[in-house]
Amino acid sequence: MHPTAAAGSLTGETFQDGNVLAGSFREFFTTDLTTATGTCAGCGHTGPLAELRVYTHAPGMVARCPDCDEVVMRMVRGPEAAWLDMRGTTALRIPLPAE
């Protein structure tokens, strides 16, 4: 996790790279999703989830596209459930381990 000044960000807030999502995703998925490739619904940028700008100063995590700053996904975790909103992602390619 590398905090970064949000130069070019619409919000001007400090964010962390998409690797911060790995720990939370590990609870729900059996593969490392930071290597998954997502496509932004806003601008069509395609890249690994690790490149997303993740803002953690909210009740959950908000991941934004590194190119257009649109929200790509949101994740909120409660004591008994978690919510993953991916409406800003048009596709997610998840690499599978060799069998």
PDB file of C-alpha atoms in Angstrom:
ATOM      1  CA  MET A   1       0.000   0.000   0.000  1.00  0.00           C
ATOM      2  CA  HIS A   2       1.548   3.207  -1.130  1.00  0.00           C
ATOM      3  CA  PRO A   3      -0.292   6.427  -0.208  1.00  0.00           C
ATOM      4  CA  THR A   4      -0.054   8.843  -3.102  1.00  0.00           C
ATOM      5  CA  ALA A   5      -0.969  12.486  -3.516  1.00  0.00           C
ATOM      6  CA  ALA A   6      -3.887  12.639  -5.885  1.00  0.00           C
ATOM      7  CA  ALA A   7      -2.363  14.827  -8.570  1.00  0.00           C
ATOM      8  CA  GLY A   8      -4.946  15.036 -11.308  1.00  0.00           C
ATOM      9  CA  SER A   9      -7.650  13.566  -9.078  1.00  0.00           C
ATOM     10  CA  LEU A  10     -11.000  15.312  -9.104  1.00  0.00           C
ATOM     11  CA  THR A  11     -11.259  15.066  -5.315  1.00  0.00           C
ATOM     12  CA  GLY A  12      -7.705  16.166  -4.426  1.00  0.00           C
ATOM     13  CA  GLU A  13      -7.615  13.508  -1.682  1.00  0.00           C
ATOM     14  CA  THR A  14      -4.794  11.100  -0.884  1.00  0.00           C
ATOM     15  CA  PHE A  15      -5.338   7.567  -2.166  1.00  0.00           C
ATOM     16  CA  GLN A  16      -3.639   4.177  -2.023  1.00  0.00           C
ATOM     17  CA  ASP A  17      -2.998   1.886  -4.975  1.00  0.00           C
ATOM     18  CA  GLY A  18      -5.299  -1.038  -5.740  1.00  0.00           C
ATOM     19  CA  ASN A  19      -3.127  -3.508  -3.824  1.00  0.00           C
ATOM     20  CA  VAL A  20      -4.946  -2.374  -0.656  1.00  0.00           C
ATOM     21  CA  LEU A  21      -7.984  -4.336  -1.927  1.00  0.00           C
ATOM     22  CA  ALA A  22      -6.111  -7.672  -1.725  1.00  0.00           C
ATOM     23  CA  GLY A  23      -6.674  -8.331   1.972  1.00  0.00           C
ATOM     24  CA  SER A  24     -10.391  -7.683   1.840  1.00  0.00           C
ATOM     25  CA  PHE A  25     -10.886  -9.579  -1.419  1.00  0.00           C
ATOM     26  CA  ARG A  26      -9.008 -12.566   0.004  1.00  0.00           C
ATOM     27  CA  GLU A  27     -11.927 -13.107   2.395  1.00  0.00           C
ATOM     28  CA  PHE A  28     -14.349 -13.638  -0.511  1.00  0.00           C
ATOM     29  CA  PHE A  29     -12.317 -14.904  -3.451  1.00  0.00           C
ATOM     30  CA  THR A  30      -9.795 -17.745  -3.590  1.00  0.00           C
ATOM     31  CA  THR A  31      -7.557 -16.068  -6.158  1.00  0.00           C
ATOM     32  CA  ASP A  32      -5.549 -12.838  -5.923  1.00  0.00           C
ATOM     33  CA  LEU A  33      -7.767 -10.289  -7.649  1.00  0.00           C
ATOM     34  CA  THR A  34      -5.125  -7.558  -7.781  1.00  0.00           C
ATOM     35  CA  THR A  35      -3.824  -9.317 -10.904  1.00  0.00           C
ATOM     36  CA  ALA A  36      -7.315  -9.404 -12.438  1.00  0.00           C
ATOM     37  CA  THR A  37      -7.853  -7.041 -15.365  1.00  0.00           C
ATOM     38  CA  GLY A  38     -10.820  -4.682 -15.235  1.00  0.00           C
ATOM     39  CA  THR A  39     -12.352  -2.341 -17.804  1.00  0.00           C
ATOM     40  CA  CYS A  40     -13.665   1.063 -16.713  1.00  0.00           C
ATOM     41  CA  ALA A  41     -17.257   1.791 -17.749  1.00  0.00           C
ATOM     42  CA  GLY A  42     -16.441   5.506 -17.934  1.00  0.00           C
ATOM     43  CA  CYS A  43     -13.515   5.647 -20.341  1.00  0.00           C
ATOM     44  CA  GLY A  44     -12.776   2.060 -21.398  1.00  0.00           C
ATOM     45  CA  HIS A  45      -9.347   1.953 -19.709  1.00  0.00           C
ATOM     46  CA  THR A  46      -8.259  -1.651 -19.130  1.00  0.00           C
ATOM     47  CA  GLY A  47      -5.670  -2.584 -16.531  1.00  0.00           C
ATOM     48  CA  PRO A  48      -4.957  -4.610 -13.390  1.00  0.00           C
ATOM     49  CA  LEU A  49      -6.987  -3.833 -10.272  1.00  0.00           C
ATOM     50  CA  ALA A  50      -3.706  -3.024  -8.534  1.00  0.00           C
ATOM     51  CA  GLU A  51      -3.543   0.184 -10.624  1.00  0.00           C
ATOM     52  CA  LEU A  52      -6.846   1.543  -9.276  1.00  0.00           C
ATOM     53  CA  ARG A  53      -6.795   4.552  -6.940  1.00  0.00           C
ATOM     54  CA  VAL A  54      -8.407   3.359  -3.709  1.00  0.00           C
ATOM     55  CA  TYR A  55      -9.812   5.826  -1.204  1.00  0.00           C
ATOM     56  CA  THR A  56     -10.195   4.385   2.300  1.00  0.00           C
ATOM     57  CA  HIS A  57     -11.391   7.489   4.211  1.00  0.00           C
ATOM     58  CA  ALA A  58     -15.060   6.523   3.903  1.00  0.00           C
ATOM     59  CA  PRO A  59     -17.270   3.902   5.517  1.00  0.00           C
ATOM     60  CA  GLY A  60     -15.856   1.490   2.914  1.00  0.00           C
ATOM     61  CA  MET A  61     -13.330   1.521   0.088  1.00  0.00           C
ATOM     62  CA  VAL A  62     -13.896   3.417  -3.163  1.00  0.00           C
ATOM     63  CA  ALA A  63     -11.730   2.445  -6.159  1.00  0.00           C
ATOM     64  CA  ARG A  64     -11.363   4.947  -9.017  1.00  0.00           C
ATOM     65  CA  CYS A  65     -10.000   4.610 -12.536  1.00  0.00           C
ATOM     66  CA  PRO A  66      -6.404   5.901 -12.826  1.00  0.00           C
ATOM     67  CA  ASP A  67      -7.232   7.517 -16.205  1.00  0.00           C
ATOM     68  CA  CYS A  68     -10.630   9.237 -15.807  1.00  0.00           C
ATOM     69  CA  ASP A  69     -11.123   9.162 -11.997  1.00  0.00           C
ATOM     70  CA  GLU A  70     -14.607   7.562 -12.320  1.00  0.00           C
ATOM     71  CA  VAL A  71     -15.695   5.175  -9.550  1.00  0.00           C
ATOM     72  CA  VAL A  72     -15.003   1.629 -10.747  1.00  0.00           C
ATOM     73  CA  MET A  73     -16.018  -0.250  -7.595  1.00  0.00           C
ATOM     74  CA  ARG A  74     -17.059   0.219  -3.986  1.00  0.00           C
ATOM     75  CA  MET A  75     -16.659  -2.237  -1.143  1.00  0.00           C
ATOM     76  CA  VAL A  76     -18.263  -2.008   2.291  1.00  0.00           C
ATOM     77  CA  ARG A  77     -17.847  -4.612   4.995  1.00  0.00           C
ATOM     78  CA  GLY A  78     -20.177  -4.990   7.951  1.00  0.00           C
ATOM     79  CA  PRO A  79     -20.042  -7.446  10.851  1.00  0.00           C
ATOM     80  CA  GLU A  80     -22.133 -10.065   9.041  1.00  0.00           C
ATOM     81  CA  ALA A  81     -21.915  -9.246   5.329  1.00  0.00           C
ATOM     82  CA  ALA A  82     -19.951  -7.404   2.669  1.00  0.00           C
ATOM     83  CA  TRP A  83     -21.176  -5.481  -0.367  1.00  0.00           C
ATOM     84  CA  LEU A  84     -19.236  -5.160  -3.603  1.00  0.00           C
ATOM     85  CA  ASP A  85     -20.634  -2.631  -6.098  1.00  0.00           C
ATOM     86  CA  MET A  86     -18.950  -3.025  -9.483  1.00  0.00           C
ATOM     87  CA  ARG A  87     -21.310  -0.987 -11.661  1.00  0.00           C
ATOM     88  CA  GLY A  88     -18.343   1.115 -12.870  1.00  0.00           C
ATOM     89  CA  THR A  89     -16.648  -1.992 -14.283  1.00  0.00           C
ATOM     90  CA  THR A  90     -17.787  -3.343 -17.654  1.00  0.00           C
ATOM     91  CA  ALA A  91     -15.647  -6.491 -17.471  1.00  0.00           C
ATOM     92  CA  LEU A  92     -13.364  -8.261 -15.027  1.00  0.00           C
ATOM     93  CA  ARG A  93     -10.904 -10.865 -16.305  1.00  0.00           C
ATOM     94  CA  ILE A  94      -9.696 -13.103 -13.465  1.00  0.00           C
ATOM     95  CA  PRO A  95      -6.642 -15.271 -14.177  1.00  0.00           C
ATOM     96  CA  LEU A  96      -7.104 -18.842 -12.967  1.00  0.00           C
ATOM     97  CA  PRO A  97      -4.331 -21.026 -11.544  1.00  0.00           C
ATOM     98  CA  ALA A  98      -3.086 -23.855 -13.738  1.00  0.00           C
ATOM     99  CA  GLU A  99      -4.844 -27.144 -13.078  1.00  0.00           C
TER     100      GLU A  99
END
